[in-house]
GROMACS .gro file of C-alpha atoms in nm:
model
  313
    1MET     CA    1  12.103   5.047  19.170
    2PRO     CA    2  12.035   4.891  19.513
    3ALA     CA    3  11.755   5.057  19.710
    4ALA     CA    4  11.991   5.181  19.981
    5ASP     CA    5  12.219   5.341  19.723
    6ALA     CA    6  11.924   5.503  19.550
    7VAL     CA    7  11.809   5.655  19.878
    8GLU     CA    8  12.159   5.787  19.950
    9SER     CA    9  12.188   5.927  19.598
   10GLY     CA   10  11.857   6.106  19.635
   11ARG     CA   11  11.959   6.246  19.971
   12LEU     CA   12  12.282   6.378  19.826
   13ARG     CA   13  12.100   6.542  19.532
   14GLU     CA   14  11.870   6.717  19.775
   15GLN     CA   15  12.167   6.834  19.979
   16LEU     CA   16  12.353   6.970  19.677
   17ALA     CA   17  12.041   7.155  19.563
   18THR     CA   18  12.055   7.368  19.878
   19MET     CA   19  12.420   7.472  19.830
   20THR     CA   20  12.517   7.808  19.688
   21THR     CA   21  12.822   7.657  19.520
   22GLU     CA   22  12.596   7.418  19.325
   23ALA     CA   23  12.326   7.669  19.226
   24TYR     CA   24  12.216   7.685  18.862
   25ARG     CA   25  12.206   8.024  18.689
   26PRO     CA   26  11.941   8.016  18.414
   27GLU     CA   27  12.055   8.356  18.284
   28LEU     CA   28  12.375   8.188  18.168
   29ALA     CA   29  12.206   7.907  17.977
   30ASP     CA   30  12.332   8.049  17.646
   31ILE     CA   31  12.683   8.137  17.757
   32ASP     CA   32  12.826   7.887  17.509
   33ARG     CA   33  12.688   8.105  17.228
   34LEU     CA   34  12.866   8.421  17.337
   35PRO     CA   35  13.185   8.560  17.181
   36THR     CA   36  13.505   8.472  17.365
   37LEU     CA   37  13.565   8.831  17.477
   38ASP     CA   38  13.217   8.855  17.631
   39ILE     CA   39  13.269   8.534  17.828
   40ALA     CA   40  13.612   8.655  17.944
   41ARG     CA   41  13.465   8.988  18.057
   42PHE     CA   42  13.191   8.810  18.248
   43MET     CA   43  13.435   8.576  18.419
   44ASN     CA   44  13.658   8.868  18.511
   45ALA     CA   45  13.363   9.055  18.664
   46GLU     CA   46  13.266   8.745  18.861
   47ASP     CA   47  13.622   8.699  18.989
   48ALA     CA   48  13.624   9.060  19.111
   49THR     CA   49  13.354   8.971  19.365
   50VAL     CA   50  13.573   8.711  19.538
   51THR     CA   51  13.783   8.957  19.736
   52THR     CA   52  13.468   9.113  19.881
   53ALA     CA   53  13.350   8.769  19.996
   54VAL     CA   54  13.689   8.707  20.159
   55ALA     CA   55  13.683   9.051  20.324
   56ALA     CA   56  13.355   8.961  20.494
   57ARG     CA   57  13.534   8.676  20.674
   58LEU     CA   58  13.854   8.854  20.778
   59PRO     CA   59  13.779   8.843  21.154
   60GLU     CA   60  13.737   8.464  21.139
   61ILE     CA   61  14.046   8.430  20.921
   62ALA     CA   62  14.254   8.641  21.160
   63ALA     CA   63  14.138   8.440  21.463
   64ALA     CA   64  14.234   8.117  21.289
   65ILE     CA   65  14.577   8.256  21.196
   66ASP     CA   66  14.644   8.358  21.556
   67GLY     CA   67  14.569   8.001  21.656
   68VAL     CA   68  14.797   7.861  21.387
   69THR     CA   69  15.079   8.095  21.491
   70ALA     CA   70  15.052   8.000  21.859
   71ARG     CA   71  15.072   7.627  21.781
   72MET     CA   72  15.356   7.658  21.529
   73ALA     CA   73  15.553   7.881  21.767
   74ARG     CA   74  15.575   7.587  22.004
   75GLY     CA   75  15.686   7.346  21.736
   76GLY     CA   76  15.357   7.234  21.587
   77ARG     CA   77  15.283   7.166  21.222
   78LEU     CA   78  15.031   7.311  20.979
   79VAL     CA   79  14.843   7.042  20.788
   80TYR     CA   80  14.612   7.116  20.494
   81ALA     CA   81  14.368   6.847  20.383
   82GLY     CA   82  14.104   6.826  20.114
   83ALA     CA   83  13.984   6.648  19.803
   84GLY     CA   84  14.011   6.749  19.439
   85THR     CA   85  14.082   7.115  19.374
   86ALA     CA   86  14.062   7.199  19.745
   87GLY     CA   87  14.322   6.937  19.833
   88ARG     CA   88  14.550   7.042  19.548
   89LEU     CA   89  14.539   7.402  19.665
   90GLY     CA   90  14.651   7.288  20.010
   91VAL     CA   91  14.936   7.088  19.860
   92LEU     CA   92  15.036   7.390  19.651
   93ASP     CA   93  15.047   7.623  19.951
   94ALA     CA   94  15.241   7.371  20.158
   95SER     CA   95  15.494   7.308  19.882
   96GLU     CA   96  15.569   7.678  19.849
   97CYS     CA   97  15.662   7.728  20.215
   98PRO     CA   98  16.010   7.565  20.212
   99PRO     CA   99  16.155   7.780  19.929
  100THR     CA  100  15.977   8.096  20.044
  101PHE     CA  101  16.023   8.074  20.420
  102ASN     CA  102  16.293   7.808  20.459
  103THR     CA  103  16.059   7.583  20.655
  104ASP     CA  104  16.125   7.215  20.699
  105PRO     CA  105  15.913   7.019  20.445
  106ALA     CA  106  15.749   6.840  20.738
  107GLN     CA  107  15.645   7.168  20.902
  108VAL     CA  108  15.370   7.255  20.652
  109VAL     CA  109  15.204   6.949  20.499
  110GLY     CA  110  14.942   6.906  20.229
  111LEU     CA  111  14.714   6.600  20.222
  112VAL     CA  112  14.489   6.527  19.927
  113ALA     CA  113  14.227   6.252  19.917
  114GLY     CA  114  14.365   5.969  19.707
  115GLY     CA  115  14.729   6.045  19.785
  116PRO     CA  116  14.999   6.200  19.565
  117THR     CA  117  14.843   6.057  19.247
  118ALA     CA  118  14.537   6.275  19.307
  119VAL     CA  119  14.747   6.592  19.275
  120VAL     CA  120  14.764   6.543  18.898
  121SER     CA  121  14.484   6.293  18.829
  122ALA     CA  122  14.134   6.235  18.958
  123VAL     CA  123  14.106   5.939  19.195
  124GLU     CA  124  13.750   5.813  19.181
  125GLY     CA  125  13.570   5.790  19.514
  126ALA     CA  126  13.862   5.926  19.715
  127GLU     CA  127  13.665   6.219  19.855
  128ASP     CA  128  13.414   5.980  20.015
  129ARG     CA  129  13.677   5.782  20.209
  130GLU     CA  130  13.642   5.885  20.572
  131ASP     CA  131  13.861   5.592  20.675
  132ALA     CA  132  14.139   5.717  20.446
  133ALA     CA  133  14.114   6.061  20.604
  134ARG     CA  134  14.172   5.918  20.949
  135ALA     CA  135  14.455   5.697  20.823
  136ASP     CA  136  14.627   5.990  20.651
  137LEU     CA  137  14.626   6.185  20.977
  138ASP     CA  138  14.737   5.889  21.186
  139ALA     CA  139  15.037   5.848  20.955
  140LEU     CA  140  15.149   6.195  21.064
  141ALA     CA  141  15.132   6.106  21.435
  142LEU     CA  142  14.932   6.419  21.502
  143THR     CA  143  14.982   6.601  21.834
  144ALA     CA  144  14.799   6.872  22.027
  145ASP     CA  145  15.052   7.125  21.898
  146ASP     CA  146  14.947   7.072  21.536
  147VAL     CA  147  14.685   7.254  21.330
  148VAL     CA  148  14.471   7.086  21.065
  149VAL     CA  149  14.292   7.292  20.801
  150GLY     CA  150  14.015   7.105  20.622
  151ILE     CA  151  13.932   7.256  20.282
  152SER     CA  152  13.611   7.191  20.089
  153ALA     CA  153  13.413   7.425  19.865
  154SER     CA  154  13.087   7.250  19.945
  155GLY     CA  155  13.173   7.211  20.311
  156ARG     CA  156  13.030   6.856  20.305
  157THR     CA  157  13.312   6.653  20.148
  158PRO     CA  158  13.338   6.341  20.368
  159TYR     CA  159  13.720   6.329  20.351
  160ALA     CA  160  13.762   6.691  20.466
  161VAL     CA  161  13.498   6.669  20.739
  162ALA     CA  162  13.643   6.342  20.869
  163VAL     CA  163  13.993   6.490  20.878
  164VAL     CA  164  13.877   6.781  21.092
  165ARG     CA  165  13.670   6.567  21.326
  166HIS     CA  166  13.953   6.318  21.377
  167ALA     CA  167  14.212   6.592  21.426
  168ARG     CA  168  13.995   6.764  21.684
  169ALA     CA  169  13.945   6.438  21.870
  170LEU     CA  170  14.322   6.404  21.887
  171GLY     CA  171  14.353   6.749  22.043
  172ALA     CA  172  14.484   6.938  21.741
  173LEU     CA  173  14.351   7.284  21.656
  174THR     CA  174  14.119   7.266  21.356
  175VAL     CA  175  14.009   7.506  21.084
  176GLY     CA  176  13.729   7.438  20.836
  177LEU     CA  177  13.742   7.641  20.513
  178SER     CA  178  13.437   7.621  20.289
  179CYS     CA  179  13.226   7.831  20.052
  180ASN     CA  180  12.876   7.756  20.183
  181GLU     CA  181  12.702   7.885  20.492
  182GLY     CA  182  12.601   7.638  20.760
  183SER     CA  183  12.850   7.378  20.640
  184ALA     CA  184  12.928   7.055  20.822
  185LEU     CA  185  13.298   7.135  20.785
  186ALA     CA  186  13.276   7.468  20.966
  187ALA     CA  187  13.059   7.314  21.237
  188ALA     CA  188  13.316   7.040  21.297
  189ALA     CA  189  13.611   7.280  21.333
  190ASP     CA  190  13.735   7.505  21.613
  191HIS     CA  191  13.753   7.785  21.356
  192GLY     CA  192  13.494   7.781  21.079
  193ILE     CA  193  13.559   8.005  20.779
  194GLU     CA  194  13.278   8.018  20.523
  195VAL     CA  195  13.362   8.238  20.224
  196VAL     CA  196  13.040   8.252  20.023
  197VAL     CA  197  13.128   8.349  19.667
  198GLY     CA  198  12.796   8.255  19.509
  199PRO     CA  199  12.712   8.027  19.216
  200GLU     CA  200  12.980   7.955  18.960
  201ILE     CA  201  12.968   8.055  18.593
  202LEU     CA  202  12.965   7.681  18.518
  203THR     CA  203  12.725   7.512  18.756
  204GLY     CA  204  12.913   7.338  19.035
  205SER     CA  205  13.261   7.407  18.892
  206THR     CA  206  13.415   7.509  19.223
  207ARG     CA  207  13.768   7.530  19.081
  208LEU     CA  208  13.657   7.879  18.971
  209LYS     CA  209  13.544   8.142  19.226
  210ALA     CA  210  13.545   7.900  19.519
  211GLY     CA  211  13.896   7.784  19.429
  212THR     CA  212  14.016   8.143  19.400
  213ALA     CA  213  13.867   8.227  19.741
  214GLN     CA  214  14.031   7.924  19.901
  215LYS     CA  215  14.369   8.017  19.750
  216LEU     CA  216  14.339   8.371  19.886
  217VAL     CA  217  14.262   8.245  20.237
  218LEU     CA  218  14.544   7.989  20.229
  219ASN     CA  219  14.780   8.266  20.116
  220MET     CA  220  14.679   8.461  20.426
  221ILE     CA  221  14.713   8.167  20.662
  222SER     CA  222  15.065   8.070  20.556
  223THR     CA  223  15.201   8.419  20.487
  224ILE     CA  224  15.073   8.594  20.798
  225THR     CA  225  15.172   8.300  21.017
  226MET     CA  226  15.526   8.312  20.878
  227ILE     CA  227  15.543   8.687  20.931
  228ALA     CA  228  15.444   8.635  21.295
  229LEU     CA  229  15.706   8.359  21.331
  230GLY     CA  230  15.982   8.597  21.223
  231LYS     CA  231  16.027   8.458  20.874
  232THR     CA  232  16.029   8.809  20.731
  233TYR     CA  233  16.193   9.143  20.809
  234GLY     CA  234  15.940   9.408  20.718
  235ASN     CA  235  15.816   9.291  20.380
  236LEU     CA  236  16.141   9.117  20.288
  237MET     CA  237  16.162   8.736  20.266
  238VAL     CA  238  16.472   8.705  20.481
  239ASP     CA  239  16.430   8.329  20.526
  240VAL     CA  240  16.430   8.261  20.152
  241ARG     CA  241  16.623   7.948  20.058
  242ALA     CA  242  16.872   8.042  19.785
  243SER     CA  243  16.859   7.713  19.595
  244ASN     CA  244  16.903   7.843  19.239
  245GLU     CA  245  17.054   8.138  19.054
  246LYS     CA  246  16.737   8.347  19.066
  247LEU     CA  247  16.700   8.297  19.440
  248ARG     CA  248  17.068   8.369  19.499
  249ALA     CA  249  17.024   8.697  19.314
  250ARG     CA  250  16.710   8.765  19.521
  251ALA     CA  251  16.902   8.691  19.843
  252HIS     CA  252  17.166   8.947  19.744
  253ARG     CA  253  16.896   9.204  19.666
  254ILE     CA  254  16.716   9.142  19.998
  255VAL     CA  255  17.035   9.196  20.198
  256SER     CA  256  17.107   9.509  19.997
  257LEU     CA  257  16.756   9.649  20.052
  258ALA     CA  258  16.762   9.573  20.425
  259THR     CA  259  17.106   9.720  20.490
  260GLY     CA  260  17.183   9.968  20.213
  261ALA     CA  261  17.530   9.811  20.192
  262ARG     CA  262  17.737   9.809  19.876
  263ASP     CA  263  17.745   9.501  19.655
  264GLU     CA  264  18.093   9.402  19.769
  265SER     CA  265  17.994   9.413  20.136
  266VAL     CA  266  17.677   9.218  20.066
  267GLU     CA  267  17.872   8.945  19.882
  268THR     CA  268  18.122   8.921  20.166
  269ALA     CA  269  17.848   8.895  20.428
  270LEU     CA  270  17.664   8.625  20.233
  271ALA     CA  271  17.987   8.429  20.184
  272ASP     CA  272  18.076   8.457  20.554
  273ASN     CA  273  17.727   8.340  20.655
  274ASP     CA  274  17.695   8.051  20.408
  275GLY     CA  275  17.433   8.239  20.208
  276GLU     CA  276  17.197   8.289  20.504
  277VAL     CA  277  17.010   8.614  20.444
  278LYS     CA  278  16.910   8.687  20.805
  279ASN     CA  279  17.260   8.627  20.933
  280SER     CA  280  17.409   8.845  20.662
  281ILE     CA  281  17.176   9.133  20.743
  282LEU     CA  282  17.255   9.102  21.113
  283THR     CA  283  17.629   9.094  21.040
  284LEU     CA  284  17.603   9.418  20.843
  285LEU     CA  285  17.354   9.611  21.057
  286ALA     CA  286  17.494   9.512  21.397
  287SER     CA  287  17.859   9.499  21.292
  288VAL     CA  288  17.907   9.150  21.436
  289ASP     CA  289  18.087   8.848  21.298
  290ALA     CA  290  17.913   8.542  21.157
  291PRO     CA  291  17.931   8.324  21.473
  292THR     CA  292  17.787   8.606  21.683
  293ALA     CA  293  17.508   8.662  21.431
  294ALA     CA  294  17.422   8.292  21.442
  295ARG     CA  295  17.412   8.293  21.822
  296LEU     CA  296  17.198   8.607  21.841
  297LEU     CA  297  16.947   8.463  21.597
  298GLN     CA  298  16.934   8.134  21.782
  299ASP     CA  299  16.867   8.315  22.109
  300ALA     CA  300  16.596   8.520  21.934
  301HIS     CA  301  16.433   8.204  21.793
  302GLY     CA  302  16.500   8.326  21.441
  303HIS     CA  303  16.342   8.672  21.480
  304LEU     CA  304  16.575   8.919  21.311
  305ARG     CA  305  16.429   9.226  21.480
  306LYS     CA  306  16.472   9.071  21.824
  307ALA     CA  307  16.828   8.974  21.738
  308LEU     CA  308  16.906   9.328  21.628
  309GLU     CA  309  16.759   9.462  21.953
  310ALA     CA  310  16.975   9.219  22.152
  311ALA     CA  311  17.285   9.321  21.960
  312ALA     CA  312  17.218   9.687  22.034
  313ALA     CA  313  17.153   9.631  22.404
   0.00000   0.00000   0.00000
Protein backbone atom coordinates (compact mmCIF):
# COMPACT_ATOMS: atom_id res chain seq x y z
CA MET A 1 0.00 0.00 0.00
CA PRO A 2 1.43 3.42 -0.95
CA ALA A 3 2.43 5.59 2.01
CA ALA A 4 -0.25 8.20 1.25
CA ASP A 5 -2.94 5.53 1.14
CA ALA A 6 -1.72 4.02 4.39
CA VAL A 7 -1.93 7.41 6.09
CA GLU A 8 -5.46 7.95 4.77
CA SER A 9 -6.50 4.47 5.86
CA GLY A 10 -5.17 5.08 9.34
CA ARG A 11 -6.94 8.41 9.54
CA LEU A 12 -10.21 6.81 8.53
CA ARG A 13 -9.82 4.04 11.13
CA GLU A 14 -9.28 6.64 13.81
CA GLN A 15 -12.35 8.53 12.64
CA LEU A 16 -14.57 5.44 12.65
CA ALA A 17 -13.37 4.55 16.14
CA THR A 18 -14.96 7.75 17.47
CA MET A 19 -18.39 7.08 15.92
CA THR A 20 -21.27 5.69 17.93
CA THR A 21 -22.56 3.79 14.90
CA GLU A 22 -19.23 1.92 14.68
CA ALA A 23 -18.79 1.16 18.39
CA TYR A 24 -17.96 -2.40 19.45
CA ARG A 25 -20.05 -4.03 22.19
CA PRO A 26 -17.92 -6.61 24.02
CA GLU A 27 -20.96 -7.89 25.93
CA LEU A 28 -22.26 -9.28 22.65
CA ALA A 29 -19.09 -11.16 21.73
CA ASP A 30 -20.88 -14.50 22.19
CA ILE A 31 -24.15 -13.58 20.51
CA ASP A 32 -23.54 -16.22 17.84
CA ARG A 33 -23.83 -18.87 20.55
CA LEU A 34 -27.27 -17.80 21.73
CA PRO A 35 -30.55 -19.51 20.80
CA THR A 36 -32.45 -17.89 17.95
CA LEU A 37 -35.28 -16.71 20.21
CA ASP A 38 -32.84 -14.95 22.56
CA ILE A 39 -31.20 -13.11 19.67
CA ALA A 40 -34.62 -12.12 18.29
CA ARG A 41 -35.70 -10.82 21.70
CA PHE A 42 -32.52 -8.80 22.02
CA MET A 43 -32.89 -7.30 18.55
CA ASN A 44 -36.51 -6.44 19.27
CA ALA A 45 -35.54 -4.69 22.50
CA GLU A 46 -32.83 -2.75 20.66
CA ASP A 47 -35.27 -1.69 17.93
CA ALA A 48 -37.67 -0.38 20.57
CA THR A 49 -35.11 2.30 21.49
CA VAL A 50 -35.12 3.81 18.00
CA THR A 51 -38.37 5.73 18.38
CA THR A 52 -37.04 7.42 21.52
CA ALA A 53 -33.94 8.53 19.62
CA VAL A 54 -36.14 9.94 16.84
CA ALA A 55 -38.39 11.68 19.39
CA ALA A 56 -35.36 13.56 20.73
CA ARG A 57 -34.91 15.17 17.30
CA LEU A 58 -38.52 16.06 16.52
CA PRO A 59 -37.99 19.86 16.69
CA GLU A 60 -35.19 19.62 14.09
CA ILE A 61 -37.25 17.25 11.96
CA ALA A 62 -40.27 19.57 12.06
CA ALA A 63 -38.16 22.61 11.12
CA ALA A 64 -36.75 20.73 8.15
CA ILE A 65 -40.22 19.62 7.03
CA ASP A 66 -41.49 23.21 7.15
CA GLY A 67 -38.62 24.15 4.87
CA VAL A 68 -39.37 21.29 2.49
CA THR A 69 -43.05 22.22 2.37
CA ALA A 70 -42.33 25.88 1.60
CA ARG A 71 -40.04 24.98 -1.31
CA MET A 72 -42.32 22.32 -2.77
CA ALA A 73 -45.33 24.63 -2.49
CA ARG A 74 -43.65 26.90 -5.01
CA GLY A 75 -42.85 24.09 -7.40
CA GLY A 76 -39.58 22.77 -6.02
CA ARG A 77 -38.47 19.16 -5.83
CA LEU A 78 -37.45 16.92 -2.95
CA VAL A 79 -34.21 15.05 -3.65
CA TYR A 80 -32.87 12.28 -1.42
CA ALA A 81 -29.23 11.25 -1.80
CA GLY A 82 -27.02 8.71 -0.08
CA ALA A 83 -24.87 5.64 -0.47
CA GLY A 84 -25.63 2.01 0.34
CA THR A 85 -28.53 1.42 2.70
CA ALA A 86 -29.04 5.16 3.24
CA GLY A 87 -29.32 5.81 -0.49
CA ARG A 88 -31.66 2.86 -1.00
CA LEU A 89 -33.95 4.14 1.73
CA GLY A 90 -34.15 7.48 -0.07
CA VAL A 91 -34.97 5.75 -3.35
CA LEU A 92 -37.63 3.69 -1.58
CA ASP A 93 -39.32 6.74 -0.07
CA ALA A 94 -39.21 8.62 -3.36
CA SER A 95 -40.64 5.70 -5.32
CA GLU A 96 -43.61 5.42 -2.98
CA CYS A 97 -44.74 9.04 -3.42
CA PRO A 98 -46.32 8.75 -6.92
CA PRO A 99 -48.73 5.90 -6.06
CA THR A 100 -49.47 7.24 -2.58
CA PHE A 101 -49.78 10.97 -3.27
CA ASN A 102 -50.11 11.12 -7.07
CA THR A 103 -46.92 13.15 -7.36
CA ASP A 104 -45.04 13.45 -10.62
CA PRO A 105 -42.09 10.99 -10.57
CA ALA A 106 -39.75 13.95 -11.04
CA GLN A 107 -41.15 15.75 -7.97
CA VAL A 108 -39.56 13.44 -5.38
CA VAL A 109 -36.26 11.93 -6.53
CA GLY A 110 -33.92 9.38 -4.99
CA LEU A 111 -30.20 9.36 -5.82
CA VAL A 112 -27.94 6.53 -4.74
CA ALA A 113 -24.16 6.52 -5.11
CA GLY A 114 -23.31 4.26 -8.03
CA GLY A 115 -26.57 4.84 -9.86
CA PRO A 116 -29.57 2.52 -10.31
CA THR A 117 -27.38 -0.60 -10.19
CA ALA A 118 -26.49 0.25 -6.58
CA VAL A 119 -30.14 -0.11 -5.53
CA VAL A 120 -29.85 -3.90 -5.77
CA SER A 121 -26.08 -4.49 -5.81
CA ALA A 122 -23.08 -3.01 -4.06
CA VAL A 123 -21.01 -0.71 -6.26
CA GLU A 124 -17.48 -0.67 -4.90
CA GLY A 125 -16.06 2.75 -4.11
CA ALA A 126 -19.22 4.63 -5.09
CA GLU A 127 -19.67 6.23 -1.68
CA ASP A 128 -16.25 7.90 -1.96
CA ARG A 129 -17.00 9.62 -5.28
CA GLU A 130 -17.51 13.29 -4.50
CA ASP A 131 -17.29 14.11 -8.20
CA ALA A 132 -20.15 11.70 -8.92
CA ALA A 133 -22.25 13.39 -6.24
CA ARG A 134 -21.85 16.75 -7.92
CA ALA A 135 -22.52 15.26 -11.35
CA ASP A 136 -25.68 13.52 -10.14
CA LEU A 137 -27.04 16.83 -8.85
CA ASP A 138 -26.01 18.77 -11.94
CA ALA A 139 -27.95 16.26 -14.07
CA LEU A 140 -31.09 17.39 -12.23
CA ALA A 141 -30.48 21.07 -13.02
CA LEU A 142 -31.02 21.95 -9.38
CA THR A 143 -32.68 25.28 -8.53
CA ALA A 144 -33.11 27.40 -5.41
CA ASP A 145 -36.65 26.03 -5.05
CA ASP A 146 -35.40 22.47 -4.56
CA VAL A 147 -34.55 20.61 -1.35
CA VAL A 148 -31.75 18.06 -1.07
CA VAL A 149 -31.67 15.59 1.81
CA GLY A 150 -28.31 13.91 2.30
CA ILE A 151 -28.57 10.61 4.19
CA SER A 152 -25.65 8.87 5.90
CA ALA A 153 -25.62 6.81 9.09
CA SER A 154 -22.02 7.76 9.84
CA GLY A 155 -22.52 11.35 8.76
CA ARG A 156 -19.13 11.27 7.00
CA THR A 157 -19.90 9.48 3.73
CA PRO A 158 -18.12 11.58 1.06
CA TYR A 159 -20.94 11.17 -1.50
CA ALA A 160 -23.65 12.40 0.90
CA VAL A 161 -21.57 15.27 2.28
CA ALA A 162 -20.58 16.39 -1.22
CA VAL A 163 -24.20 16.31 -2.37
CA VAL A 164 -25.27 18.60 0.46
CA ARG A 165 -22.38 20.99 0.03
CA HIS A 166 -22.91 21.26 -3.72
CA ALA A 167 -26.67 21.68 -3.36
CA ARG A 168 -26.22 24.42 -0.80
CA ALA A 169 -23.76 26.22 -3.05
CA LEU A 170 -26.41 26.16 -5.78
CA GLY A 171 -28.93 27.79 -3.45
CA ALA A 172 -31.08 24.75 -2.69
CA LEU A 173 -32.30 24.08 0.85
CA THR A 174 -30.34 21.22 2.40
CA VAL A 175 -31.00 18.64 5.10
CA GLY A 176 -28.37 16.32 6.56
CA LEU A 177 -29.70 13.14 8.20
CA SER A 178 -27.19 11.09 10.17
CA CYS A 179 -26.90 8.91 13.28
CA ASN A 180 -23.79 10.40 14.90
CA GLU A 181 -23.40 13.63 16.82
CA GLY A 182 -21.09 16.29 15.44
CA SER A 183 -21.26 14.87 11.93
CA ALA A 184 -19.79 16.55 8.86
CA LEU A 185 -23.11 15.98 7.09
CA ALA A 186 -25.16 17.89 9.65
CA ALA A 187 -22.59 20.69 9.72
CA ALA A 188 -22.77 21.05 5.94
CA ALA A 189 -26.57 21.31 5.83
CA ASP A 190 -29.06 24.08 6.55
CA HIS A 191 -30.95 21.59 8.71
CA GLY A 192 -28.88 18.98 10.53
CA ILE A 193 -30.76 16.00 11.99
CA GLU A 194 -28.64 13.62 14.07
CA VAL A 195 -30.63 10.65 15.38
CA VAL A 196 -28.22 8.85 17.69
CA VAL A 197 -29.43 5.27 18.07
CA GLY A 198 -26.25 3.87 19.61
CA PRO A 199 -24.05 0.93 18.61
CA GLU A 200 -25.54 -1.80 16.47
CA ILE A 201 -26.01 -5.43 17.53
CA LEU A 202 -23.53 -6.28 14.76
CA THR A 203 -20.66 -3.82 14.89
CA GLY A 204 -21.03 -1.19 12.18
CA SER A 205 -24.08 -2.81 10.54
CA THR A 206 -26.00 0.43 10.11
CA ARG A 207 -28.78 -1.19 8.06
CA LEU A 208 -30.18 -2.12 11.50
CA LYS A 209 -31.11 0.56 14.06
CA ALA A 210 -29.62 3.41 12.05
CA GLY A 211 -31.50 2.27 8.94
CA THR A 212 -34.74 2.02 10.91
CA ALA A 213 -34.25 5.53 12.30
CA GLN A 214 -33.57 6.94 8.84
CA LYS A 215 -36.69 5.26 7.44
CA LEU A 216 -38.81 6.73 10.24
CA VAL A 217 -37.50 10.24 9.58
CA LEU A 218 -37.96 9.92 5.81
CA ASN A 219 -41.53 8.73 6.44
CA MET A 220 -42.12 11.94 8.39
CA ILE A 221 -40.52 14.19 5.79
CA SER A 222 -42.53 12.89 2.84
CA THR A 223 -45.82 12.22 4.64
CA ILE A 224 -46.07 15.46 6.62
CA THR A 225 -44.97 17.50 3.61
CA MET A 226 -47.69 15.90 1.48
CA ILE A 227 -50.28 16.53 4.18
CA ALA A 228 -49.29 20.20 4.21
CA LEU A 229 -49.49 20.33 0.40
CA GLY A 230 -53.10 19.15 0.47
CA LYS A 231 -52.44 15.60 -0.66
CA THR A 232 -54.70 14.27 2.07
CA TYR A 233 -58.14 15.04 3.49
CA GLY A 234 -57.93 14.36 7.19
CA ASN A 235 -56.14 11.03 7.32
CA LEU A 236 -57.44 9.86 3.95
CA MET A 237 -55.11 9.53 0.94
CA VAL A 238 -57.31 11.48 -1.44
CA ASP A 239 -54.56 11.85 -4.04
CA VAL A 240 -54.02 8.10 -4.33
CA ARG A 241 -53.41 6.96 -7.91
CA ALA A 242 -55.84 4.11 -8.65
CA SER A 243 -53.55 2.13 -10.94
CA ASN A 244 -54.63 -1.42 -10.02
CA GLU A 245 -57.64 -3.27 -8.65
CA LYS A 246 -56.60 -2.90 -5.01
CA LEU A 247 -56.10 0.84 -5.39
CA ARG A 248 -59.38 1.23 -7.27
CA ALA A 249 -61.13 -0.50 -4.38
CA ARG A 250 -59.25 1.77 -1.96
CA ALA A 251 -60.31 4.85 -3.95
CA HIS A 252 -63.95 3.77 -3.67
CA ARG A 253 -63.56 3.24 0.08
CA ILE A 254 -61.88 6.63 0.58
CA VAL A 255 -64.70 8.46 -1.21
CA SER A 256 -67.23 6.50 0.82
CA LEU A 257 -65.51 7.30 4.13
CA ALA A 258 -65.16 10.99 3.29
CA THR A 259 -68.74 11.47 2.13
CA GLY A 260 -70.87 8.74 3.68
CA ALA A 261 -72.46 8.27 0.25
CA ARG A 262 -73.94 4.99 -0.93
CA ASP A 263 -71.93 2.70 -3.18
CA GLU A 264 -73.95 3.60 -6.25
CA SER A 265 -73.37 7.32 -5.75
CA VAL A 266 -69.68 6.76 -5.13
CA GLU A 267 -69.33 4.73 -8.35
CA THR A 268 -71.15 7.40 -10.33
CA ALA A 269 -68.97 10.17 -8.91
CA LEU A 270 -65.76 8.26 -9.64
CA ALA A 271 -66.92 7.53 -13.19
CA ASP A 272 -67.88 11.18 -13.78
CA ASN A 273 -64.50 12.36 -12.46
CA ASP A 274 -62.30 9.83 -14.30
CA GLY A 275 -61.49 8.05 -11.05
CA GLU A 276 -60.11 11.15 -9.32
CA VAL A 277 -60.79 10.76 -5.60
CA LYS A 278 -60.61 14.44 -4.62
CA ASN A 279 -62.90 15.50 -7.43
CA SER A 280 -65.38 12.76 -6.58
CA ILE A 281 -65.51 13.79 -2.93
CA LEU A 282 -66.02 17.43 -3.90
CA THR A 283 -68.77 16.47 -6.34
CA LEU A 284 -70.64 14.61 -3.60
CA LEU A 285 -70.07 16.95 -0.65
CA ALA A 286 -70.57 20.23 -2.51
CA SER A 287 -73.23 18.96 -4.92
CA VAL A 288 -71.35 20.27 -7.96
CA ASP A 289 -70.72 18.69 -11.34
CA ALA A 290 -67.36 17.31 -12.45
CA PRO A 291 -66.17 20.40 -14.41
CA THR A 292 -66.97 22.65 -11.46
CA ALA A 293 -65.16 20.33 -9.07
CA ALA A 294 -62.09 20.38 -11.32
CA ARG A 295 -62.13 24.18 -11.48
CA LEU A 296 -62.56 24.59 -7.72
CA LEU A 297 -59.65 22.26 -7.04
CA GLN A 298 -57.46 24.02 -9.56
CA ASP A 299 -58.22 27.37 -7.95
CA ALA A 300 -57.45 25.85 -4.53
CA HIS A 301 -54.11 24.45 -5.78
CA GLY A 302 -55.33 20.94 -5.08
CA HIS A 303 -56.39 21.51 -1.45
CA LEU A 304 -59.72 19.76 -1.00
CA ARG A 305 -60.66 21.62 2.19
CA LYS A 306 -60.07 24.98 0.51
CA ALA A 307 -62.11 23.88 -2.48
CA LEU A 308 -64.98 22.84 -0.23
CA GLU A 309 -64.83 26.20 1.54
CA ALA A 310 -64.94 28.00 -1.83
CA ALA A 311 -67.90 25.92 -2.95
CA ALA A 312 -69.79 26.80 0.22
CA ALA A 313 -69.04 30.52 -0.01
